[in-house]
């Protein structure tokens, strides 16, 4: 697959997510998505929130606050199924792994997977806090939900109690992309407490 920015790749690979965006749900072509000012603005907000989380990993209250705001807004205002946070974070990891293949060793991959799990758990907690009621799924939303539950990782976790879930999808080229591990993971060296 040719290089696509994260948000364009997300919408190309998971077009059901476009239903939540009236300004660009009609767009089909990746180039049109990449050029869309509305999509670029949303991508900046997504990456800005991710950057805020990363910059404040030392401050759990700040991280919780930011992710609670994101989760509540998406539950109450935008009515976005929480599974899309898991899918989008998987696409982000996929792009990072491709773009920085030589600088993305296993310990860094584990750190990002741990961050991905942290984000998803905080966002879904915010959904539960506001009494999220699952929306009536359409066929593509139900498929996206099934994708997030497809396989359990066959390798033993690094510590007792760790949970691994592998998320895969077949790309148009025929190869399968691993979306990574989700759940409580042991702290990799780059996020380990001093």
PDB file of N, CA, C and O in Angstrom, residues 52-104:
ATOM      1  N   UNK A  52      -0.152  15.266  23.813  1.00  0.00           N
ATOM      2  CA  UNK A  52      -0.380  15.691  25.193  1.00  0.00           C
ATOM      3  C   UNK A  52      -0.271  14.510  26.149  1.00  0.00           C
ATOM      4  O   UNK A  52       0.338  14.622  27.222  1.00  0.00           O
ATOM      5  N   UNK A  53      -0.841  13.380  25.757  1.00  0.00           N
ATOM      6  CA  UNK A  53      -0.745  12.179  26.598  1.00  0.00           C
ATOM      7  C   UNK A  53       0.714  11.764  26.756  1.00  0.00           C
ATOM      8  O   UNK A  53       1.188  11.517  27.868  1.00  0.00           O
ATOM      9  N   UNK A  54       1.449  11.682  25.650  1.00  0.00           N
ATOM     10  CA  UNK A  54       2.853  11.255  25.706  1.00  0.00           C
ATOM     11  C   UNK A  54       3.684  12.221  26.554  1.00  0.00           C
ATOM     12  O   UNK A  54       4.488  11.791  27.382  1.00  0.00           O
ATOM     13  N   UNK A  55       3.481  13.519  26.359  1.00  0.00           N
ATOM     14  CA  UNK A  55       4.251  14.508  27.123  1.00  0.00           C
ATOM     15  C   UNK A  55       3.935  14.495  28.617  1.00  0.00           C
ATOM     16  O   UNK A  55       4.720  15.000  29.416  1.00  0.00           O
ATOM     17  N   UNK A  56       2.791  13.920  28.992  1.00  0.00           N
ATOM     18  CA  UNK A  56       2.374  13.932  30.395  1.00  0.00           C
ATOM     19  C   UNK A  56       2.310  12.543  31.012  1.00  0.00           C
ATOM     20  O   UNK A  56       1.607  12.352  32.013  1.00  0.00           O
ATOM     21  N   UNK A  57       3.043  11.598  30.450  1.00  0.00           N
ATOM     22  CA  UNK A  57       3.045  10.257  31.023  1.00  0.00           C
ATOM     23  C   UNK A  57       3.492  10.244  32.478  1.00  0.00           C
ATOM     24  O   UNK A  57       3.114   9.364  33.239  1.00  0.00           O
ATOM     25  N   UNK A  58       4.260  11.240  32.870  1.00  0.00           N
ATOM     26  CA  UNK A  58       4.723  11.360  34.260  1.00  0.00           C
ATOM     27  C   UNK A  58       3.618  11.861  35.191  1.00  0.00           C
ATOM     28  O   UNK A  58       3.758  11.815  36.407  1.00  0.00           O
ATOM     29  N   UNK A  59       2.501  12.314  34.621  1.00  0.00           N
ATOM     30  CA  UNK A  59       1.397  12.890  35.389  1.00  0.00           C
ATOM     31  C   UNK A  59       0.105  12.122  35.086  1.00  0.00           C
ATOM     32  O   UNK A  59      -0.676  12.514  34.214  1.00  0.00           O
ATOM     33  N   UNK A  60      -0.150  11.030  35.813  1.00  0.00           N
ATOM     34  CA  UNK A  60      -1.325  10.192  35.538  1.00  0.00           C
ATOM     35  C   UNK A  60      -2.653  10.956  35.607  1.00  0.00           C
ATOM     36  O   UNK A  60      -3.584  10.640  34.870  1.00  0.00           O
ATOM     37  N   UNK A  61      -2.739  11.964  36.484  1.00  0.00           N
ATOM     38  CA  UNK A  61      -3.981  12.733  36.580  1.00  0.00           C
ATOM     39  C   UNK A  61      -4.245  13.518  35.299  1.00  0.00           C
ATOM     40  O   UNK A  61      -5.388  13.599  34.833  1.00  0.00           O
ATOM     41  N   UNK A  62      -3.211  14.098  34.735  1.00  0.00           N
ATOM     42  CA  UNK A  62      -3.348  14.848  33.483  1.00  0.00           C
ATOM     43  C   UNK A  62      -3.751  13.912  32.345  1.00  0.00           C
ATOM     44  O   UNK A  62      -4.647  14.224  31.553  1.00  0.00           O
ATOM     45  N   UNK A  63      -3.100  12.761  32.267  1.00  0.00           N
ATOM     46  CA  UNK A  63      -3.420  11.779  31.231  1.00  0.00           C
ATOM     47  C   UNK A  63      -4.884  11.346  31.360  1.00  0.00           C
ATOM     48  O   UNK A  63      -5.634  11.335  30.377  1.00  0.00           O
ATOM     49  N   UNK A  64      -5.304  11.032  32.578  1.00  0.00           N
ATOM     50  CA  UNK A  64      -6.691  10.624  32.811  1.00  0.00           C
ATOM     51  C   UNK A  64      -7.663  11.724  32.424  1.00  0.00           C
ATOM     52  O   UNK A  64      -8.703  11.460  31.814  1.00  0.00           O
ATOM     53  N   UNK A  65      -7.331  12.959  32.768  1.00  0.00           N
ATOM     54  CA  UNK A  65      -8.193  14.094  32.465  1.00  0.00           C
ATOM     55  C   UNK A  65      -8.355  14.294  30.961  1.00  0.00           C
ATOM     56  O   UNK A  65      -9.472  14.463  30.461  1.00  0.00           O
ATOM     57  N   UNK A  66      -7.240  14.277  30.237  1.00  0.00           N
ATOM     58  CA  UNK A  66      -7.278  14.462  28.781  1.00  0.00           C
ATOM     59  C   UNK A  66      -8.090  13.356  28.125  1.00  0.00           C
ATOM     60  O   UNK A  66      -8.977  13.615  27.301  1.00  0.00           O
ATOM     61  N   UNK A  67      -7.831  12.120  28.491  1.00  0.00           N
ATOM     62  CA  UNK A  67      -8.519  10.995  27.858  1.00  0.00           C
ATOM     63  C   UNK A  67      -9.986  10.923  28.271  1.00  0.00           C
ATOM     64  O   UNK A  67     -10.836  10.493  27.485  1.00  0.00           O
ATOM     65  N   UNK A  68     -10.311  11.370  29.485  1.00  0.00           N
ATOM     66  CA  UNK A  68     -11.712  11.426  29.903  1.00  0.00           C
ATOM     67  C   UNK A  68     -12.468  12.443  29.059  1.00  0.00           C
ATOM     68  O   UNK A  68     -13.599  12.186  28.622  1.00  0.00           O
ATOM     69  N   UNK A  69     -11.858  13.595  28.816  1.00  0.00           N
ATOM     70  CA  UNK A  69     -12.502  14.613  27.968  1.00  0.00           C
ATOM     71  C   UNK A  69     -12.728  14.084  26.551  1.00  0.00           C
ATOM     72  O   UNK A  69     -13.804  14.270  25.971  1.00  0.00           O
ATOM     73  N   UNK A  70     -11.722  13.426  26.000  1.00  0.00           N
ATOM     74  CA  UNK A  70     -11.839  12.868  24.653  1.00  0.00           C
ATOM     75  C   UNK A  70     -12.939  11.804  24.625  1.00  0.00           C
ATOM     76  O   UNK A  70     -13.807  11.807  23.746  1.00  0.00           O
ATOM     77  N   UNK A  71     -12.914  10.903  25.603  1.00  0.00           N
ATOM     78  CA  UNK A  71     -13.908   9.836  25.639  1.00  0.00           C
ATOM     79  C   UNK A  71     -15.320  10.362  25.796  1.00  0.00           C
ATOM     80  O   UNK A  71     -16.244   9.953  25.078  1.00  0.00           O
ATOM     81  N   UNK A  72     -15.517  11.290  26.729  1.00  0.00           N
ATOM     82  CA  UNK A  72     -16.859  11.838  26.959  1.00  0.00           C
ATOM     83  C   UNK A  72     -17.383  12.591  25.745  1.00  0.00           C
ATOM     84  O   UNK A  72     -18.548  12.465  25.379  1.00  0.00           O
ATOM     85  N   UNK A  73     -16.524  13.379  25.097  1.00  0.00           N
ATOM     86  CA  UNK A  73     -16.949  14.111  23.902  1.00  0.00           C
ATOM     87  C   UNK A  73     -17.360  13.151  22.790  1.00  0.00           C
ATOM     88  O   UNK A  73     -18.375  13.356  22.112  1.00  0.00           O
ATOM     89  N   UNK A  74     -16.590  12.085  22.610  1.00  0.00           N
ATOM     90  CA  UNK A  74     -16.902  11.142  21.545  1.00  0.00           C
ATOM     91  C   UNK A  74     -18.123  10.297  21.870  1.00  0.00           C
ATOM     92  O   UNK A  74     -18.847   9.870  20.967  1.00  0.00           O
ATOM     93  N   UNK A  75     -18.384  10.060  23.140  1.00  0.00           N
ATOM     94  CA  UNK A  75     -19.566   9.296  23.537  1.00  0.00           C
ATOM     95  C   UNK A  75     -20.823  10.156  23.457  1.00  0.00           C
ATOM     96  O   UNK A  75     -21.825   9.758  22.853  1.00  0.00           O
ATOM     97  N   UNK A  76     -20.775  11.333  24.060  1.00  0.00           N
ATOM     98  CA  UNK A  76     -21.969  12.164  24.192  1.00  0.00           C
ATOM     99  C   UNK A  76     -22.271  13.019  22.968  1.00  0.00           C
ATOM    100  O   UNK A  76     -23.407  13.090  22.512  1.00  0.00           O
ATOM    101  N   UNK A  77     -21.263  13.690  22.448  1.00  0.00           N
ATOM    102  CA  UNK A  77     -21.476  14.625  21.346  1.00  0.00           C
ATOM    103  C   UNK A  77     -21.434  13.941  19.983  1.00  0.00           C
ATOM    104  O   UNK A  77     -22.299  14.145  19.143  1.00  0.00           O
ATOM    105  N   UNK A  78     -20.411  13.123  19.770  1.00  0.00           N
ATOM    106  CA  UNK A  78     -20.188  12.546  18.444  1.00  0.00           C
ATOM    107  C   UNK A  78     -20.801  11.161  18.274  1.00  0.00           C
ATOM    108  O   UNK A  78     -20.931  10.688  17.155  1.00  0.00           O
ATOM    109  N   UNK A  79     -21.117  10.491  19.384  1.00  0.00           N
ATOM    110  CA  UNK A  79     -21.736   9.147  19.362  1.00  0.00           C
ATOM    111  C   UNK A  79     -20.902   8.127  18.582  1.00  0.00           C
ATOM    112  O   UNK A  79     -21.420   7.300  17.845  1.00  0.00           O
ATOM    113  N   UNK A  80     -19.578   8.191  18.756  1.00  0.00           N
ATOM    114  CA  UNK A  80     -18.646   7.297  18.066  1.00  0.00           C
ATOM    115  C   UNK A  80     -18.492   6.021  18.882  1.00  0.00           C
ATOM    116  O   UNK A  80     -18.264   6.072  20.088  1.00  0.00           O
ATOM    117  N   UNK A  81     -18.629   4.876  18.225  1.00  0.00           N
ATOM    118  CA  UNK A  81     -18.409   3.593  18.899  1.00  0.00           C
ATOM    119  C   UNK A  81     -16.968   3.553  19.416  1.00  0.00           C
ATOM    120  O   UNK A  81     -16.029   3.874  18.684  1.00  0.00           O
ATOM    121  N   UNK A  82     -16.764   3.152  20.672  1.00  0.00           N
ATOM    122  CA  UNK A  82     -15.406   3.163  21.241  1.00  0.00           C
ATOM    123  C   UNK A  82     -14.426   2.238  20.536  1.00  0.00           C
ATOM    124  O   UNK A  82     -13.224   2.461  20.596  1.00  0.00           O
ATOM    125  N   UNK A  83     -14.909   1.240  19.826  1.00  0.00           N
ATOM    126  CA  UNK A  83     -14.015   0.332  19.115  1.00  0.00           C
ATOM    127  C   UNK A  83     -13.131   1.088  18.123  1.00  0.00           C
ATOM    128  O   UNK A  83     -12.009   0.670  17.834  1.00  0.00           O
ATOM    129  N   UNK A  84     -13.612   2.232  17.633  1.00  0.00           N
ATOM    130  CA  UNK A  84     -12.815   2.980  16.666  1.00  0.00           C
ATOM    131  C   UNK A  84     -11.554   3.579  17.277  1.00  0.00           C
ATOM    132  O   UNK A  84     -10.598   3.844  16.566  1.00  0.00           O
ATOM    133  N   UNK A  85     -11.528   3.783  18.586  1.00  0.00           N
ATOM    134  CA  UNK A  85     -10.289   4.229  19.234  1.00  0.00           C
ATOM    135  C   UNK A  85      -9.230   3.137  19.147  1.00  0.00           C
ATOM    136  O   UNK A  85      -8.059   3.405  18.919  1.00  0.00           O
ATOM    137  N   UNK A  86      -9.657   1.912  19.346  1.00  0.00           N
ATOM    138  CA  UNK A  86      -8.726   0.785  19.254  1.00  0.00           C
ATOM    139  C   UNK A  86      -8.216   0.639  17.823  1.00  0.00           C
ATOM    140  O   UNK A  86      -7.025   0.435  17.591  1.00  0.00           O
ATOM    141  N   UNK A  87      -9.123   0.774  16.877  1.00  0.00           N
ATOM    142  CA  UNK A  87      -8.739   0.637  15.475  1.00  0.00           C
ATOM    143  C   UNK A  87      -7.798   1.764  15.062  1.00  0.00           C
ATOM    144  O   UNK A  87      -6.759   1.516  14.452  1.00  0.00           O
ATOM    145  N   UNK A  88      -8.146   3.011  15.393  1.00  0.00           N
ATOM    146  CA  UNK A  88      -7.296   4.146  15.013  1.00  0.00           C
ATOM    147  C   UNK A  88      -5.915   4.037  15.651  1.00  0.00           C
ATOM    148  O   UNK A  88      -4.904   4.271  14.988  1.00  0.00           O
ATOM    149  N   UNK A  89      -5.862   3.660  16.912  1.00  0.00           N
ATOM    150  CA  UNK A  89      -4.544   3.537  17.544  1.00  0.00           C
ATOM    151  C   UNK A  89      -3.732   2.428  16.891  1.00  0.00           C
ATOM    152  O   UNK A  89      -2.506   2.533  16.786  1.00  0.00           O
ATOM    153  N   UNK A  90      -4.401   1.393  16.399  1.00  0.00           N
ATOM    154  CA  UNK A  90      -3.703   0.349  15.648  1.00  0.00           C
ATOM    155  C   UNK A  90      -3.139   0.873  14.348  1.00  0.00           C
ATOM    156  O   UNK A  90      -2.020   0.536  13.959  1.00  0.00           O
ATOM    157  N   UNK A  91      -3.905   1.719  13.669  1.00  0.00           N
ATOM    158  CA  UNK A  91      -3.428   2.317  12.413  1.00  0.00           C
ATOM    159  C   UNK A  91      -2.235   3.230  12.698  1.00  0.00           C
ATOM    160  O   UNK A  91      -1.254   3.229  11.948  1.00  0.00           O
ATOM    161  N   UNK A  92      -2.301   3.984  13.782  1.00  0.00           N
ATOM    162  CA  UNK A  92      -1.176   4.849  14.150  1.00  0.00           C
ATOM    163  C   UNK A  92       0.079   4.010  14.355  1.00  0.00           C
ATOM    164  O   UNK A  92       1.147   4.328  13.814  1.00  0.00           O
ATOM    165  N   UNK A  93      -0.030   2.917  15.098  1.00  0.00           N
ATOM    166  CA  UNK A  93       1.139   2.045  15.326  1.00  0.00           C
ATOM    167  C   UNK A  93       1.638   1.442  14.024  1.00  0.00           C
ATOM    168  O   UNK A  93       2.849   1.311  13.817  1.00  0.00           O
ATOM    169  N   UNK A  94       0.723   1.077  13.158  1.00  0.00           N
ATOM    170  CA  UNK A  94       1.102   0.505  11.865  1.00  0.00           C
ATOM    171  C   UNK A  94       1.933   1.504  11.055  1.00  0.00           C
ATOM    172  O   UNK A  94       2.973   1.159  10.495  1.00  0.00           O
ATOM    173  N   UNK A  95       1.479   2.755  11.013  1.00  0.00           N
ATOM    174  CA  UNK A  95       2.186   3.792  10.252  1.00  0.00           C
ATOM    175  C   UNK A  95       3.537   4.095  10.898  1.00  0.00           C
ATOM    176  O   UNK A  95       4.550   4.210  10.200  1.00  0.00           O
ATOM    177  N   UNK A  96       3.573   4.214  12.212  1.00  0.00           N
ATOM    178  CA  UNK A  96       4.838   4.478  12.905  1.00  0.00           C
ATOM    179  C   UNK A  96       5.829   3.350  12.629  1.00  0.00           C
ATOM    180  O   UNK A  96       7.002   3.593  12.330  1.00  0.00           O
ATOM    181  N   UNK A  97       5.362   2.108  12.708  1.00  0.00           N
ATOM    182  CA  UNK A  97       6.244   0.962  12.459  1.00  0.00           C
ATOM    183  C   UNK A  97       6.796   0.975  11.035  1.00  0.00           C
ATOM    184  O   UNK A  97       7.955   0.618  10.808  1.00  0.00           O
ATOM    185  N   UNK A  98       5.978   1.384  10.077  1.00  0.00           N
ATOM    186  CA  UNK A  98       6.439   1.458   8.686  1.00  0.00           C
ATOM    187  C   UNK A  98       7.405   2.617   8.472  1.00  0.00           C
ATOM    188  O   UNK A  98       8.432   2.452   7.826  1.00  0.00           O
ATOM    189  N   UNK A  99       7.048   3.769   8.995  1.00  0.00           N
ATOM    190  CA  UNK A  99       7.853   4.966   8.767  1.00  0.00           C
ATOM    191  C   UNK A  99       9.187   4.930   9.503  1.00  0.00           C
ATOM    192  O   UNK A  99      10.150   5.539   9.062  1.00  0.00           O
ATOM    193  N   UNK A 100       9.232   4.278  10.643  1.00  0.00           N
ATOM    194  CA  UNK A 100      10.439   4.256  11.467  1.00  0.00           C
ATOM    195  C   UNK A 100      10.894   2.824  11.722  1.00  0.00           C
ATOM    196  O   UNK A 100      11.320   2.481  12.830  1.00  0.00           O
ATOM    197  N   UNK A 101      10.819   1.986  10.695  1.00  0.00           N
ATOM    198  CA  UNK A 101      11.123   0.563  10.836  1.00  0.00           C
ATOM    199  C   UNK A 101      12.483   0.317  11.488  1.00  0.00           C
ATOM    200  O   UNK A 101      12.617  -0.556  12.350  1.00  0.00           O
ATOM    201  N   UNK A 102      13.482   1.082  11.110  1.00  0.00           N
ATOM    202  CA  UNK A 102      14.828   0.884  11.659  1.00  0.00           C
ATOM    203  C   UNK A 102      14.977   1.418  13.078  1.00  0.00           C
ATOM    204  O   UNK A 102      15.924   1.070  13.773  1.00  0.00           O
ATOM    205  N   UNK A 103      14.074   2.299  13.483  1.00  0.00           N
ATOM    206  CA  UNK A 103      14.137   2.907  14.812  1.00  0.00           C
ATOM    207  C   UNK A 103      12.959   2.486  15.688  1.00  0.00           C
ATOM    208  O   UNK A 103      12.548   3.233  16.577  1.00  0.00           O
ATOM    209  N   UNK A 104      12.410   1.313  15.439  1.00  0.00           N
ATOM    210  CA  UNK A 104      11.225   0.858  16.160  1.00  0.00           C
ATOM    211  C   UNK A 104      11.461  -0.565  16.674  1.00  0.00           C
ATOM    212  O   UNK A 104      10.780  -1.502  16.294  1.00  0.00           O
TER     213      UNK A 104
END
